[in-house]
Structures are given as C-alpha cells and as structure tokens.
XYZ file of C-alpha atoms in Angstrom:
733
model
C 27.421 -18.908 23.865
C 23.772 -17.574 23.746
C 23.672 -16.939 20.003
C 25.147 -19.446 17.435
C 23.839 -17.860 14.093
C 27.243 -17.529 12.520
C 28.520 -20.784 13.387
C 25.823 -23.302 13.138
C 25.367 -25.353 9.660
C 22.304 -23.736 7.988
C 20.962 -27.163 7.230
C 20.332 -27.979 10.841
C 18.153 -24.859 11.091
C 16.327 -26.123 8.047
C 15.920 -29.421 9.660
C 14.662 -27.801 12.805
C 12.155 -26.092 10.846
C 10.827 -29.069 9.000
C 10.554 -31.380 12.106
C 8.975 -28.654 14.071
C 6.407 -27.710 11.372
C 5.768 -31.532 10.834
C 5.351 -32.156 14.496
C 2.889 -29.380 14.847
C 1.000 -30.574 11.571
C 0.732 -34.071 12.854
C -0.768 -33.093 16.159
C -3.340 -30.694 14.708
C -4.266 -33.076 11.830
C -5.231 -35.751 14.612
C -7.290 -33.217 16.344
C -9.053 -32.186 13.137
C -9.777 -35.705 12.030
C -11.539 -36.719 15.442
C -13.517 -33.365 15.399
C -17.141 -33.085 14.026
C -17.909 -32.249 10.523
C -18.731 -28.677 11.567
C -15.183 -28.104 12.430
C -14.154 -28.962 8.888
C -16.802 -26.568 7.467
C -15.484 -23.862 9.798
C -11.851 -24.325 8.603
C -12.769 -24.349 4.976
C -14.766 -21.043 5.524
C -11.783 -19.561 7.180
C -9.553 -20.547 4.226
C -11.993 -18.982 1.808
C -11.652 -15.680 3.459
C -7.883 -15.707 3.369
C -6.073 -13.278 0.827
C -4.964 -14.754 -2.324
C -1.418 -15.540 -3.337
C -0.852 -14.691 -7.120
C 1.779 -17.400 -7.354
C 1.086 -20.906 -8.503
C 1.326 -23.561 -5.758
C 2.498 -27.033 -6.521
C 1.737 -30.447 -4.504
C 4.543 -32.558 -5.321
C 4.142 -36.413 -4.686
C 7.608 -37.750 -4.368
C 7.794 -41.556 -3.999
C 10.898 -43.206 -2.303
C 12.118 -46.693 -2.781
C 15.819 -46.558 -1.663
C 16.165 -44.670 1.514
C 15.139 -45.457 5.048
C 15.239 -43.405 8.138
C 17.119 -44.712 11.356
C 16.131 -43.208 14.612
C 18.909 -42.988 17.351
C 18.413 -43.189 21.008
C 18.465 -39.436 21.332
C 15.175 -38.845 19.327
C 12.339 -37.997 21.688
C 8.927 -39.664 21.491
C 5.822 -37.736 20.349
C 3.111 -37.825 17.518
C 6.042 -38.731 15.202
C 8.750 -40.433 17.141
C 12.045 -38.772 16.733
C 10.854 -36.010 14.519
C 10.637 -33.341 17.195
C 13.053 -30.369 17.110
C 13.793 -30.150 20.786
C 17.201 -31.654 20.332
C 18.079 -29.261 17.367
C 16.993 -26.046 19.395
C 17.820 -26.801 22.924
C 20.103 -25.045 25.443
C 23.040 -26.782 23.810
C 21.861 -26.975 20.138
C 23.726 -29.036 17.451
C 26.269 -26.935 15.386
C 27.390 -29.326 12.759
C 25.624 -31.559 10.312
C 27.621 -34.724 11.517
C 26.091 -33.999 15.063
C 22.627 -34.995 13.810
C 23.603 -38.543 13.068
C 22.986 -39.966 16.601
C 19.362 -38.735 16.360
C 18.365 -39.116 12.710
C 20.372 -40.872 9.950
C 19.611 -42.347 6.599
C 20.306 -45.945 5.513
C 19.945 -47.591 2.200
C 17.088 -50.046 1.709
C 18.592 -51.543 -1.479
C 19.945 -54.957 -1.473
C 23.685 -55.486 -1.268
C 24.412 -52.003 -0.034
C 26.100 -51.639 3.275
C 26.603 -48.805 5.731
C 24.734 -45.632 6.714
C 24.566 -42.871 4.390
C 25.304 -39.262 5.677
C 22.410 -36.929 6.311
C 23.275 -34.997 3.358
C 23.249 -37.910 1.024
C 19.877 -38.898 2.361
C 18.703 -35.482 1.469
C 20.212 -35.838 -2.030
C 18.298 -38.941 -2.557
C 14.932 -37.255 -1.760
C 16.049 -34.246 -3.926
C 16.769 -36.571 -6.909
C 13.330 -37.927 -6.794
C 11.907 -34.448 -7.005
C 14.061 -33.620 -10.082
C 12.748 -36.822 -11.663
C 9.264 -35.708 -11.053
C 9.462 -32.207 -12.111
C 11.409 -32.670 -15.393
C 8.253 -33.042 -17.289
C 7.242 -36.764 -16.425
C 4.274 -37.183 -14.056
C 4.773 -38.828 -10.777
C 4.136 -42.546 -10.806
C 0.657 -43.509 -10.650
C -0.661 -44.127 -7.287
C -2.297 -47.427 -8.518
C 0.850 -48.920 -9.413
C 1.822 -49.950 -5.944
C 0.075 -52.153 -3.555
C -2.517 -50.772 -1.049
C -1.141 -49.182 2.066
C -1.387 -51.182 5.352
C -3.022 -48.295 7.106
C -6.092 -46.783 5.222
C -5.967 -42.889 5.500
C -9.643 -42.661 6.313
C -9.606 -44.179 9.867
C -8.182 -41.676 12.239
C -6.664 -44.241 14.770
C -4.995 -46.162 12.154
C -3.703 -43.080 10.376
C -2.204 -41.836 13.597
C -0.415 -45.150 13.965
C 0.903 -44.551 10.595
C 2.041 -41.111 11.371
C 3.671 -42.486 14.457
C 6.203 -44.392 12.166
C 4.494 -47.873 12.027
C 5.814 -49.063 15.471
C 3.648 -52.118 15.377
C 4.781 -53.032 11.925
C 8.399 -52.579 12.886
C 8.028 -55.183 15.657
C 6.355 -57.613 13.522
C 9.179 -57.578 10.810
C 12.109 -56.937 12.966
C 12.979 -60.689 13.067
C 12.678 -60.884 9.282
C 14.870 -57.685 8.854
C 17.507 -58.443 11.535
C 19.911 -60.591 9.430
C 19.908 -57.988 6.569
C 20.427 -55.070 9.110
C 23.276 -56.904 10.835
C 25.164 -56.833 7.542
C 25.007 -53.039 7.461
C 28.054 -51.355 9.031
C 27.872 -48.452 11.386
C 24.196 -49.160 12.297
C 23.355 -46.890 15.216
C 19.907 -48.107 16.062
C 18.779 -51.569 17.113
C 15.336 -50.903 15.531
C 14.710 -51.493 11.920
C 14.826 -48.390 9.727
C 11.477 -46.661 8.865
C 10.632 -46.538 5.347
C 9.590 -43.159 4.115
C 7.467 -44.417 1.185
C 6.321 -40.998 -0.133
C 6.893 -37.365 0.532
C 4.098 -34.749 0.136
C 5.561 -31.275 -0.455
C 3.534 -28.232 -1.022
C 5.564 -25.179 -2.582
C 4.974 -22.173 -4.566
C 6.269 -21.857 -8.134
C 9.257 -20.036 -6.731
C 10.253 -22.910 -4.540
C 9.188 -21.717 -1.171
C 8.367 -24.593 0.962
C 4.883 -24.130 2.535
C 4.084 -27.680 3.894
C 5.387 -31.289 4.193
C 3.986 -34.668 5.062
C 5.927 -37.886 5.411
C 4.390 -41.271 4.637
C 6.014 -43.836 6.867
C 5.480 -47.450 6.191
C 7.793 -48.652 9.080
C 10.461 -51.277 8.628
C 11.829 -51.974 5.208
C 9.932 -55.355 5.366
C 6.643 -53.502 4.971
C 7.523 -51.502 2.020
C 6.154 -53.932 -0.318
C 2.774 -53.759 1.265
C 2.533 -50.099 1.771
C 4.770 -47.988 -0.495
C 2.157 -46.597 -2.784
C -0.072 -43.479 -2.777
C -3.397 -45.401 -2.452
C -6.140 -43.378 -0.822
C -3.946 -40.191 -0.647
C -6.527 -37.644 -1.010
C -7.702 -36.986 2.556
C -4.224 -36.723 3.697
C -3.193 -34.396 0.879
C -6.188 -32.177 1.447
C -5.394 -31.802 5.041
C -1.721 -30.841 4.129
C -3.124 -28.248 1.807
C -5.281 -26.713 4.409
C -2.619 -26.599 7.040
C -0.125 -25.094 4.469
C -2.604 -22.377 3.831
C -3.385 -21.584 7.351
C 0.153 -21.989 8.612
C 2.746 -21.801 5.901
C 5.948 -22.953 6.721
C 7.898 -20.579 4.645
C 7.602 -16.776 4.979
C 4.439 -14.911 4.727
C 1.044 -14.545 6.417
C -1.697 -17.333 5.960
C -2.964 -17.174 2.432
C -4.542 -19.373 -0.418
C -3.158 -19.781 -3.907
C -4.894 -18.515 -6.973
C -4.215 -21.809 -8.446
C -2.924 -25.403 -7.567
C -1.434 -27.927 -9.719
C -0.767 -31.616 -8.638
C 2.175 -33.831 -9.461
C 0.282 -37.041 -9.761
C -2.532 -37.975 -12.044
C -4.592 -40.134 -9.722
C -4.377 -37.535 -6.888
C -5.297 -34.601 -9.213
C -8.520 -36.611 -10.099
C -9.444 -37.344 -6.515
C -8.919 -33.604 -5.536
C -10.993 -32.186 -8.205
C -14.113 -32.042 -5.880
C -12.331 -31.164 -2.719
C -9.880 -28.203 -3.553
C -12.827 -25.870 -4.953
C -14.275 -25.981 -1.344
C -11.214 -23.696 -0.290
C -11.902 -21.040 -3.062
C -8.835 -22.420 -4.876
C -8.733 -23.191 -8.682
C -7.385 -26.503 -9.519
C -5.449 -26.844 -12.686
C -7.259 -28.713 -15.553
C -4.635 -31.298 -15.948
C -2.089 -32.739 -13.582
C 1.572 -31.539 -13.568
C 2.734 -33.549 -16.726
C 4.727 -30.962 -18.588
C 5.346 -28.497 -15.987
C 8.931 -28.082 -14.958
C 11.096 -25.921 -12.789
C 10.710 -22.206 -13.942
C 14.023 -20.284 -14.692
C 14.129 -18.750 -11.145
C 12.883 -21.882 -9.246
C 14.811 -23.033 -6.293
C 13.903 -24.243 -2.788
C 14.214 -20.979 -1.281
C 15.940 -20.050 2.032
C 13.374 -20.395 4.801
C 12.983 -17.302 6.992
C 10.889 -18.809 9.733
C 12.487 -17.617 13.163
C 12.301 -18.757 16.561
C 11.904 -17.313 19.984
C 15.215 -17.143 21.656
C 13.977 -18.631 24.912
C 11.279 -21.304 24.127
C 12.412 -21.906 20.405
C 8.854 -21.812 19.092
C 8.778 -20.891 15.368
C 7.155 -17.940 13.817
C 4.355 -20.091 12.170
C 3.421 -20.858 15.662
C 3.433 -17.594 17.389
C 4.207 -13.995 16.654
C 7.631 -12.847 17.316
C 8.892 -9.346 18.148
C 12.332 -7.983 19.021
C 13.227 -6.585 22.394
C 11.894 -3.025 22.487
C 15.080 -1.479 23.820
C 17.977 -3.188 21.878
C 15.952 -4.620 18.835
C 18.240 -7.494 18.768
C 16.711 -10.402 20.311
C 13.417 -12.054 19.180
C 10.727 -13.217 21.796
C 7.238 -14.593 21.405
C 5.854 -12.487 24.313
C 6.370 -10.778 27.554
C 6.978 -14.098 29.504
C 9.905 -15.188 27.577
C 11.350 -11.650 27.611
C 11.030 -11.507 31.480
C 12.490 -14.945 31.714
C 15.497 -13.938 29.689
C 15.928 -10.713 31.402
C 16.160 -12.003 34.786
C 18.396 -15.006 33.960
C 21.129 -16.164 36.505
C 23.852 -15.494 36.789
C 23.627 -11.762 35.965
C 26.289 -11.699 33.170
C 24.164 -14.036 31.028
C 20.843 -12.189 31.458
C 19.420 -10.016 28.822
C 19.419 -7.215 31.319
C 23.199 -7.290 31.252
C 23.503 -7.864 27.429
C 20.785 -5.440 26.281
C 22.731 -2.082 26.014
C 25.744 -4.006 24.398
C 23.464 -5.604 21.813
C 22.081 -2.362 21.059
C 25.567 -0.921 20.341
C 26.116 -4.032 17.935
C 22.983 -3.175 16.037
C 24.251 0.333 15.428
C 27.018 -1.273 13.226
C 24.569 -2.902 10.919
C 24.618 0.052 8.354
C 28.470 0.128 8.547
C 28.702 -3.582 7.845
C 26.341 -3.274 4.954
C 28.379 -0.557 3.290
C 29.844 -2.371 0.333
C 30.514 -1.280 -3.258
C 28.786 -4.200 -4.990
C 25.805 -3.715 -7.337
C 23.807 -6.393 -5.458
C 24.621 -5.059 -1.962
C 21.088 -4.085 -1.005
C 19.887 -7.544 -1.853
C 22.469 -9.617 -0.070
C 22.692 -7.463 3.199
C 18.876 -7.564 3.532
C 17.314 -9.442 6.660
C 15.305 -11.333 4.114
C 18.165 -12.297 1.931
C 17.365 -15.457 -0.182
C 20.848 -16.849 -0.578
C 19.714 -20.061 -2.572
C 17.682 -18.063 -4.938
C 20.603 -15.514 -5.572
C 22.975 -18.247 -6.411
C 20.614 -20.068 -8.598
C 19.574 -17.103 -10.623
C 23.227 -16.440 -11.372
C 23.930 -19.900 -12.441
C 26.140 -20.530 -9.381
C 25.252 -24.019 -8.831
C 28.428 -25.895 -9.201
C 31.984 -26.078 -7.869
C 32.733 -24.309 -4.770
C 29.474 -22.435 -4.939
C 27.586 -25.544 -3.728
C 29.631 -25.228 -0.558
C 27.723 -22.125 0.123
C 24.164 -23.487 -0.423
C 21.970 -25.890 1.205
C 21.047 -27.128 -2.407
C 22.911 -30.122 -3.817
C 23.876 -31.070 -7.197
C 21.263 -32.933 -9.330
C 21.747 -36.292 -11.167
C 24.859 -36.116 -13.621
C 26.529 -33.098 -12.114
C 29.941 -33.504 -10.682
C 30.392 -32.736 -7.047
C 33.189 -31.718 -4.833
C 32.294 -33.413 -1.612
C 32.291 -31.166 1.634
C 35.080 -31.688 3.796
C 37.503 -33.451 1.355
C 40.656 -32.645 -0.364
C 40.080 -31.774 -4.076
C 41.416 -34.698 -6.119
C 44.256 -34.105 -8.343
C 42.215 -35.041 -11.273
C 39.944 -32.068 -10.644
C 42.921 -29.669 -10.301
C 44.355 -30.851 -13.493
C 41.367 -30.544 -15.836
C 41.809 -26.681 -16.208
C 42.979 -23.559 -14.682
C 43.199 -23.152 -11.055
C 39.935 -21.316 -10.810
C 37.783 -23.862 -12.382
C 35.940 -24.803 -9.034
C 35.101 -20.977 -8.725
C 33.302 -20.942 -12.023
C 29.530 -20.999 -12.663
C 27.462 -22.348 -15.567
C 28.451 -20.230 -18.432
C 30.896 -17.527 -18.770
C 34.185 -17.510 -16.570
C 33.939 -15.550 -13.331
C 37.548 -14.784 -12.918
C 39.497 -12.927 -15.507
C 43.085 -13.579 -16.584
C 45.830 -12.711 -13.991
C 47.024 -9.253 -14.757
C 50.637 -9.440 -16.270
C 52.157 -6.889 -13.818
C 51.980 -7.296 -10.100
C 50.048 -4.803 -7.928
C 51.889 -1.578 -7.439
C 50.482 -0.861 -3.966
C 48.480 -2.728 -1.272
C 44.648 -3.043 -1.326
C 42.631 -2.121 1.667
C 39.202 -2.423 0.031
C 36.979 -4.612 -2.316
C 36.731 -1.534 -4.700
C 40.504 -1.262 -5.111
C 41.092 -5.083 -5.481
C 38.194 -5.446 -7.942
C 39.454 -2.597 -10.040
C 42.952 -4.048 -10.292
C 41.759 -7.535 -10.747
C 39.430 -6.588 -13.769
C 36.345 -7.810 -11.875
C 32.940 -6.099 -12.253
C 31.310 -4.847 -9.173
C 28.417 -7.342 -10.261
C 30.635 -10.228 -9.607
C 29.903 -12.297 -6.407
C 33.469 -13.589 -6.210
C 33.939 -11.670 -2.979
C 31.763 -14.425 -1.269
C 34.579 -17.038 -1.889
C 37.587 -14.653 -1.978
C 36.929 -13.263 1.542
C 39.192 -16.094 2.901
C 42.502 -15.280 0.967
C 41.865 -11.519 0.969
C 41.490 -11.601 4.694
C 44.802 -13.607 5.057
C 46.185 -10.766 2.652
C 44.907 -8.103 4.834
C 46.423 -9.547 7.851
C 49.858 -9.873 6.384
C 49.998 -6.560 4.684
C 48.121 -4.284 7.005
C 47.448 -5.771 10.454
C 50.715 -7.608 11.177
C 52.853 -4.364 10.399
C 50.399 -2.368 12.491
C 50.370 -4.778 15.543
C 53.695 -6.359 15.391
C 56.097 -4.120 13.502
C 59.242 -5.759 15.202
C 58.701 -8.923 13.156
C 59.366 -7.037 9.893
C 57.046 -9.471 7.940
C 56.654 -7.496 4.835
C 60.439 -8.220 3.981
C 60.190 -11.827 4.318
C 60.293 -14.058 1.202
C 58.588 -17.028 2.788
C 55.827 -17.309 5.296
C 54.633 -20.405 7.261
C 50.894 -19.929 8.201
C 48.787 -22.254 10.366
C 44.904 -22.087 9.762
C 43.625 -23.474 12.936
C 40.288 -25.104 13.684
C 39.906 -25.344 9.768
C 36.320 -25.854 8.559
C 34.767 -24.376 5.471
C 37.584 -22.494 4.234
C 39.363 -25.982 3.843
C 36.501 -26.902 1.798
C 37.393 -24.036 -0.460
C 41.036 -24.613 -0.295
C 41.844 -23.773 -4.082
C 40.671 -20.053 -3.452
C 43.812 -19.495 -1.517
C 45.659 -19.790 -4.893
C 44.745 -15.980 -5.215
C 47.553 -15.179 -2.657
C 50.118 -15.951 -5.244
C 48.536 -13.393 -7.371
C 48.638 -10.769 -4.662
C 52.083 -11.632 -3.213
C 53.877 -12.896 -6.280
C 57.320 -12.572 -4.534
C 56.511 -14.519 -1.300
C 56.598 -18.367 -1.083
C 53.795 -19.288 1.207
C 52.941 -22.489 3.287
C 49.209 -22.945 4.564
C 48.834 -25.809 7.062
C 45.097 -26.539 7.865
C 44.904 -28.000 11.312
C 41.816 -29.358 13.217
C 40.164 -32.411 14.387
C 37.195 -31.656 12.321
C 38.973 -32.155 8.994
C 38.443 -35.387 7.344
C 40.646 -38.128 8.724
C 41.539 -39.377 5.083
C 43.122 -35.949 4.414
C 45.620 -36.101 7.349
C 49.086 -35.485 6.162
C 48.250 -34.836 2.706
C 49.972 -31.878 0.955
C 50.432 -30.496 -2.404
C 52.160 -27.461 -4.115
C 51.006 -24.923 -6.575
C 54.023 -23.413 -8.430
C 54.038 -20.209 -10.458
C 56.372 -20.406 -13.253
C 56.001 -17.898 -16.121
C 52.623 -18.237 -17.780
C 51.718 -21.512 -16.103
C 50.967 -22.799 -12.637
C 51.964 -26.318 -11.901
C 50.399 -28.673 -9.346
C 52.391 -31.157 -7.521
C 50.934 -33.615 -4.918
C 52.614 -35.578 -2.249
C 52.597 -38.527 -4.513
C 55.021 -36.911 -6.841
C 52.479 -36.431 -9.664
C 52.517 -33.078 -11.220
C 51.085 -31.160 -13.908
C 50.792 -27.557 -15.209
C 47.773 -25.109 -15.114
C 47.343 -22.113 -17.361
C 47.071 -18.951 -15.147
C 46.011 -16.876 -18.254
C 48.850 -14.682 -19.023
C 52.643 -14.238 -18.920
C 53.727 -12.523 -15.923
C 56.838 -10.875 -14.771
C 58.777 -12.076 -11.760
C 60.412 -15.190 -10.358
C 58.900 -18.532 -9.317
C 57.195 -18.792 -6.032
C 55.082 -21.681 -4.482
C 51.921 -22.097 -2.327
C 52.332 -25.255 -0.309
C 49.175 -26.745 1.213
C 49.453 -29.173 4.157
C 46.663 -30.894 6.275
C 46.773 -32.131 9.768
C 43.382 -33.675 10.890
C 44.273 -33.459 14.622
C 43.963 -30.884 17.592
C 46.303 -28.056 17.342
C 48.013 -28.812 20.716
C 49.126 -32.129 19.310
C 50.761 -30.741 16.333
C 54.403 -31.283 16.084
C 56.761 -29.245 13.783
C 58.335 -25.954 13.246
C 56.889 -22.734 14.722
C 54.699 -20.827 12.207
C 55.265 -17.106 11.435
C 51.419 -16.573 11.618
C 48.366 -18.452 12.990
C 44.978 -17.580 11.651
C 41.526 -18.766 12.416
C 38.184 -18.039 10.711
C 34.960 -17.409 12.327
C 36.281 -18.803 15.481
C 33.720 -19.135 18.190
C 36.176 -19.817 21.109
C 33.167 -20.558 23.354
C 31.637 -23.281 21.302
C 34.303 -26.170 21.183
C 36.314 -27.507 24.149
C 39.488 -27.894 22.018
C 40.019 -24.149 22.110
C 40.744 -24.365 25.877
C 43.683 -26.571 24.837
C 44.533 -24.669 21.752
C 44.751 -21.250 23.241
C 47.334 -22.250 25.966
C 49.375 -23.832 23.164
C 49.404 -20.504 21.307
C 50.309 -18.734 24.589
C 53.316 -20.997 24.933
C 54.447 -20.490 21.321
C 53.775 -16.643 21.574
C 53.278 -16.243 17.728
C 51.109 -13.758 16.159
C 47.457 -15.093 16.104
C 44.668 -13.233 14.291
C 41.094 -14.483 14.240
C 37.952 -13.372 12.620
C 34.325 -13.353 13.805
C 31.053 -12.956 12.148
C 29.697 -10.473 14.708
C 30.937 -8.324 17.593
C 29.103 -10.523 20.068
C 31.508 -13.337 19.072
C 34.459 -11.164 19.800
C 33.279 -10.327 23.239
C 32.843 -14.007 23.982
C 36.187 -14.987 22.492
C 37.945 -12.349 24.740
C 36.251 -13.851 27.894
C 37.245 -17.388 26.644
C 40.778 -16.231 26.339
C 40.850 -14.826 29.580
C 39.560 -18.108 31.245
C 42.001 -20.282 29.206
C 45.242 -18.291 29.510
C 44.763 -15.289 31.562
C 45.375 -13.010 28.492
C 42.885 -11.340 26.291
C 42.122 -9.992 22.841
C 42.689 -6.748 21.080
C 39.736 -4.670 20.158
C 38.067 -5.968 17.038
C 38.526 -4.081 13.643
C 35.984 -4.205 11.000
C 37.363 -6.364 8.067
C 37.190 -4.545 4.783
C 37.372 -7.985 2.986
C 34.321 -9.441 4.892
C 31.767 -11.461 2.888
C 29.036 -9.342 1.465
C 26.369 -12.209 2.155
C 24.450 -11.463 5.402
C 24.229 -14.736 7.297
C 20.821 -16.105 8.474
C 19.887 -15.672 12.291
C 16.990 -17.495 13.685
C 16.459 -15.937 17.043
C 18.029 -12.518 16.672
C 18.107 -9.541 14.309
C 21.869 -8.744 14.739
C 23.999 -8.361 11.550
C 26.161 -11.537 10.867
C 28.713 -11.673 8.135
C 31.406 -14.270 7.600
C 34.887 -12.705 8.622
C 33.254 -9.478 9.619
C 35.747 -8.523 12.457
C 39.340 -9.200 13.197
C 41.228 -9.208 16.263
C 44.562 -10.744 17.643
C 45.388 -12.438 20.717
C 47.120 -10.567 23.671
C 49.183 -13.004 25.602
C 49.674 -13.023 29.379
C 53.119 -11.624 29.854
C 55.775 -13.952 31.129
C 56.815 -13.726 34.682
C 58.919 -10.736 35.318
C 57.961 -9.217 31.913
C 55.897 -6.267 31.165
C 52.538 -6.802 29.354
C 52.463 -5.550 25.911
C 49.406 -3.058 25.432
C 46.659 -4.231 23.166
C 46.542 -2.672 19.867
C 43.425 -0.466 19.728
C 41.136 0.318 16.867
C 43.806 2.615 15.593
C 43.511 4.429 12.171
C 44.257 2.405 9.075
C 47.816 1.446 8.749
C 49.858 3.537 6.334
C 49.815 2.035 2.794
C 53.442 1.242 1.694
C 54.365 2.295 -1.744
C 54.806 -1.227 -3.041
C 54.006 -4.815 -1.777
C 56.422 -7.145 -0.349
C 59.203 -7.522 -2.913
C 62.120 -9.762 -3.054
C 64.903 -8.610 -0.564
C 68.546 -8.750 -1.596
C 69.767 -8.864 1.806
C 68.151 -12.193 2.641
C 70.887 -13.613 4.914
C 71.009 -10.401 6.987
C 67.290 -10.516 7.659
C 67.115 -13.932 9.052
C 68.898 -13.051 12.272
C 66.584 -10.175 13.429
C 63.568 -12.484 12.420
C 64.787 -15.383 14.695
C 65.751 -13.067 17.464
C 62.245 -11.251 17.503
C 60.596 -14.683 17.782
C 62.822 -15.631 20.724
C 61.842 -12.382 22.390
C 58.239 -12.629 21.864
C-alpha cells in the first residue's frame, strides 16, 4: 500500500522525525564548525533578523546513567551511525514499534540487570529523567562528572563523538564482552552506546524544536565521559539550528526569552545567547516546572511522499489537482505521476484521491463540542488529552506519552490483570484524573436502536463535551454491525432474535489493549450473551488461551477468570432484566490455524489487508467458513486496497463501504498526505466467491439506512424453534 497513515504506530513517525532532524543537524554542525568565523557571524546576523516567538523556550539538560543504545545490523552508516531514518521511511516502512528492535533497541547499563528493554521502556527512562529535572530541581551540575573523553572545541574529535564513539567502543569491547554475554536477547555484537546526556530544546508548551545526543560509546567509557563538561559550544550550536530549522511546526524564529536547565551551562551561555538577539533568563531553571498545559506536543512535520524529506528540510505542497498527496517539488510529483505499473502511478490515483478528499467535511460532521479541534489537520492529540486530565488507564493507549514515576500503567498488548479489574467498577480504566467520565448505567434498557453518537450520548447521560467516543468507537461499531448492518446485508440469519452471539475479532491489535470497553455491549444489548474471541499472531503470547467472563446480575457485575477466581463489580444502578454474560477469549495465533466452533460473526478493525501477509491465509479461511465478516477502515483508500486484496486472495470482493456513524472523532496523523483518516471511519463486508454451480450473491450497495426496529434484541420465547433455521441458514451460506 502506498499510504500507511492509519496503520502505522505514531511513535515510529516520531522516531523518524527525531532521527531525520538529528542526522541533518550533525551534518550541518560539522560544516559550520570547520567554516571560518565569518560564517558564524553571518548565521548569528540571520538569526537576529528572525521573527520573535513570544513563547518561552527551554533548553533541557537530561543526564542518563542507566540506558544504553544497541544498534542492529540494519542500521545504516552516516554522520551518526544507525541514527538515520531511511529504514523508517523507505518503500516498505516499519508499521509497528516491535519492528524497530532489529535497528535500534535499548539495553540496561545497570549491574545485575539482564535482557534488552523494549523501545517504549527506553523512552520511558529518558522521560523520567526529564520529569526529575523539571519538577523544580536543577539538573545535576556539569562539574560533578569527570571530563568527557572528546572535548567539544575540537571539530575532528567532536565529530568522532557524534559518530558514536566507535574507537572507544573497540578499546573497551574486551572489557565489556563478559558482561554483555550475560544479557539475554542481545541483538548486536557491538557493545551498547552510552547516551550520557540529552540536550532538548522545547517551547513552554512542549513543542520539540531541537535535540542533540551526547554519545560516550560503550558502557565501559561511561565513567570517563558521562558529564556535561565543556557543553556550551555544543548547546549554542543546537540553539542556533533549532531557531533556523525548528523540528516542530512553524517557520524559523527566535524566542523572546530562553531558560536553561543546568546552572553551569546557564553561566557559560550568558555571553553567547545575546549575540542572537535572545534574552537569557536571569537565573537557571531552578524552580520552573511544567505549566498546566505542558506536554510534548504532537509533531506536525510532514514528509514528501516520494523522497521522504521532512518539512524542516524542504517546502512541501500538495498535488495541485487532487490536493491529497504532498511533494517537495515538481521532480517528485512527475516521478510519482509516471510510476510503473500504471495502477500504482499518481496519474491513475489522482481522480480517486480527489473524490476521497471531498468526504473530509462529511467525516468531520460530528455532534461534539470539541469537533472543530479534533478534526483539524493540525490536531494536537497529546495536548488535548493532557489538558483534560486523560493521562492514565486506557487513555495512555491513545497517546505517545507515557506515565511518569509512581503512576500505575496498563502495559500495551497485555491482558488486564484480575487485580486491576477487581479494584473498582468496570469503567475504571476509562477514567481520568478527577471526576468520573462514565455515568451510572441507566436502570432501563434502551427502547430503540441507536444510529448516531447524538442518540447514544443522550440515552447514556453523557455530555457532548465528553471524549468517551474515542474509546467507545470499538464496542459501538460492533453494536452497529449487529443491530443495523447484519439485518440489512444478511436478513436470512435473523441475528436480532438470537439470545447468544459468538464473535471473532481477527487480527486484533489496539482494540485488545482496550478490551474492557467492550463491557458496554452488555449495557446496549442486555438480553444477549456475547462471546468475543480476539485472534491474531500479533497478540502477546502470554495471553494465549486466556479467558474471563463479565456477568451482569442485578445491580452488580462479576468478573470470573479462567483460574476460577471471581469477584463482583458495581455497575452503578439496579437494572431490570435477566442475567447475561460477556465472555472474553484470546488466541495468539493466525486465524487460519484456529480450531473451534464456527462464529456467528467476524469483525476486524482498521484492517489493512495489503499490509500483512497473514491476510492472504485468513481471507481464504473466511471464504471456506462463509460467515458474515465485517471490517472497518480508516479511509476510503484502505477500502479500495482491501477489495483488491480480497480479489487476489479468494476471487471474491467487498461491498461498497459505508460511513460508520460511530467512528472515532480524532483525526489521525498523516505524514505524506492530506487525506482524512479516522479510526473505524468506514465499514464493509466480504462478498465471497460463489461455490461452483451457485449464483453469486449481489454485494450490498450503499443503501439507505436500515429501518430502525421498535426495540432492541429481546429474549425470545421460542428459543428451540429458532435454532433450526439458524443452523440451516449457516449450512446454506
């Protein structure tokens, strides 16, 4: 697939941006250092003429003593070995955070610890250093550590340090080898690089403007060069580059005022910063702490679709005809226009993409008070979540930010432990810091079916200012498929009169990380017993074959795990009706290897058939089962690609996509295009190739909305009589 905006982990785009900017900074820093003094005077004069940013800028000095960087064989050489971004933005870009580990991983440098840490944990280590520095305590004095092995004032030696300390690595490899051998899962034969200090330039709102990494080489050299001695020239160069080429959004600019997070460095910069026309704070950042709205903001630096250069390197403009794809110039546009074969060229896709762009207004039509903010192309998701106190529980699954010290975390890709579920109500992982977001369950079941967020919010007692739709898009999409799309597309299955439903969620990913939100299905369908089985080889292996049950019984909900432990959770109100269950199962394996009873329904979220080879085995498996299978996509482009993949894999196709009224309101980031991407934006179902001798069933078109029944699925009294037509219809399908 040409575009991966709706499927790629946002942290990888963030990583590509950091590495790309740093790679450019290192190259230009070397050129400036070897130039004449006149070049420096010209650069300073250029910065003095820049427009002034009224926001305070902060130079953070973040020492690191515990985390090392291990570079794999896939990392390419360059001014900073392995820190380029070509392997993140190439023709086959990485899609998941775990795919980054062969290139860059983080290892512990502490004695007695074994094994590599995940990329996310490595970032957490750096983030915790940031928190300790900004909470009011000044950064450790640069004079507390021994002098660095490579003085910053000598260009050749400085460039050697920027290159990762390869010579030092070789000197100390013999010393480090026994210790490194004890570490499990080590992917690189070279000793890990020690990131002794991180220089970070941000504004007071958290927008990252520049970054510099002080590498000491192998762990064995950390004792000789882990301080911030003689840091002023390097910090001054970083400040200059951050003003002329800011990493985050915005044009080149200089700050009105700068504050520094290290007392010694602040003193050394007193005579340098005024040369740029910037006022340096009178004192270092001793008592300054994060402002109420401070967060490391979403970075909006975009890339050319063809050459992948970032917006801080070149000016990007959309295609003048469709306005959908970003290019750095006419050369890249013409390259994409004439690409072979013809059906992958922009000439072929341009009119289709123009039609997709026309749906932007429709997708942004939502009833929430914050709609204009969250559907904007410049939407800052991290700032939105932080400003509303959405910084814990399931909200952290939506953000690139991580919990600070002392905050409980629900790890990505893991089953929620029973202890977490038993500490309070079933919505506890959906809460924020402060008042509860989910009101008590209404005492009476819904009298009709809901076809919009407006209707659901009204019945559920939610304010249109509530962001809960971002999490509830998953259970509400399942609800919409069961109550509207299944009766519309497969009326012969009579699904609305079933008292129990078995649903397979295939190629499960982020929705599994939010598994407890599916409890809302028991609220919406109180008379139906549901079994959700999450299936996919991307699920954590330790969760394979785990299962637990949520039971509604009067005013309480009980949780029973596969181990037999059970407890009761308060659902908030006494409700009418009988007892129904939600049974959750996990199978961490490819779907075509799954054994067991045939499901009533298969669902996949934000599928991306063309992005993973397992779909080429999964789709034929569904063809053989011939069960109703519905999938969501984050864009119409994804729906077109899924239809092509289905045709190749099975000879079948997909129905025309319909807009999902329960799509997420958050617009997804798109690095190389301007198309509207929303989680669960469109829904379609598979159209199977007819069996030999059979007639093809016509695909359901984008028909008018299904008639709304007078009541939701209710307990049927003729249960035995309904089993036979249900089974017969499955045999005929």
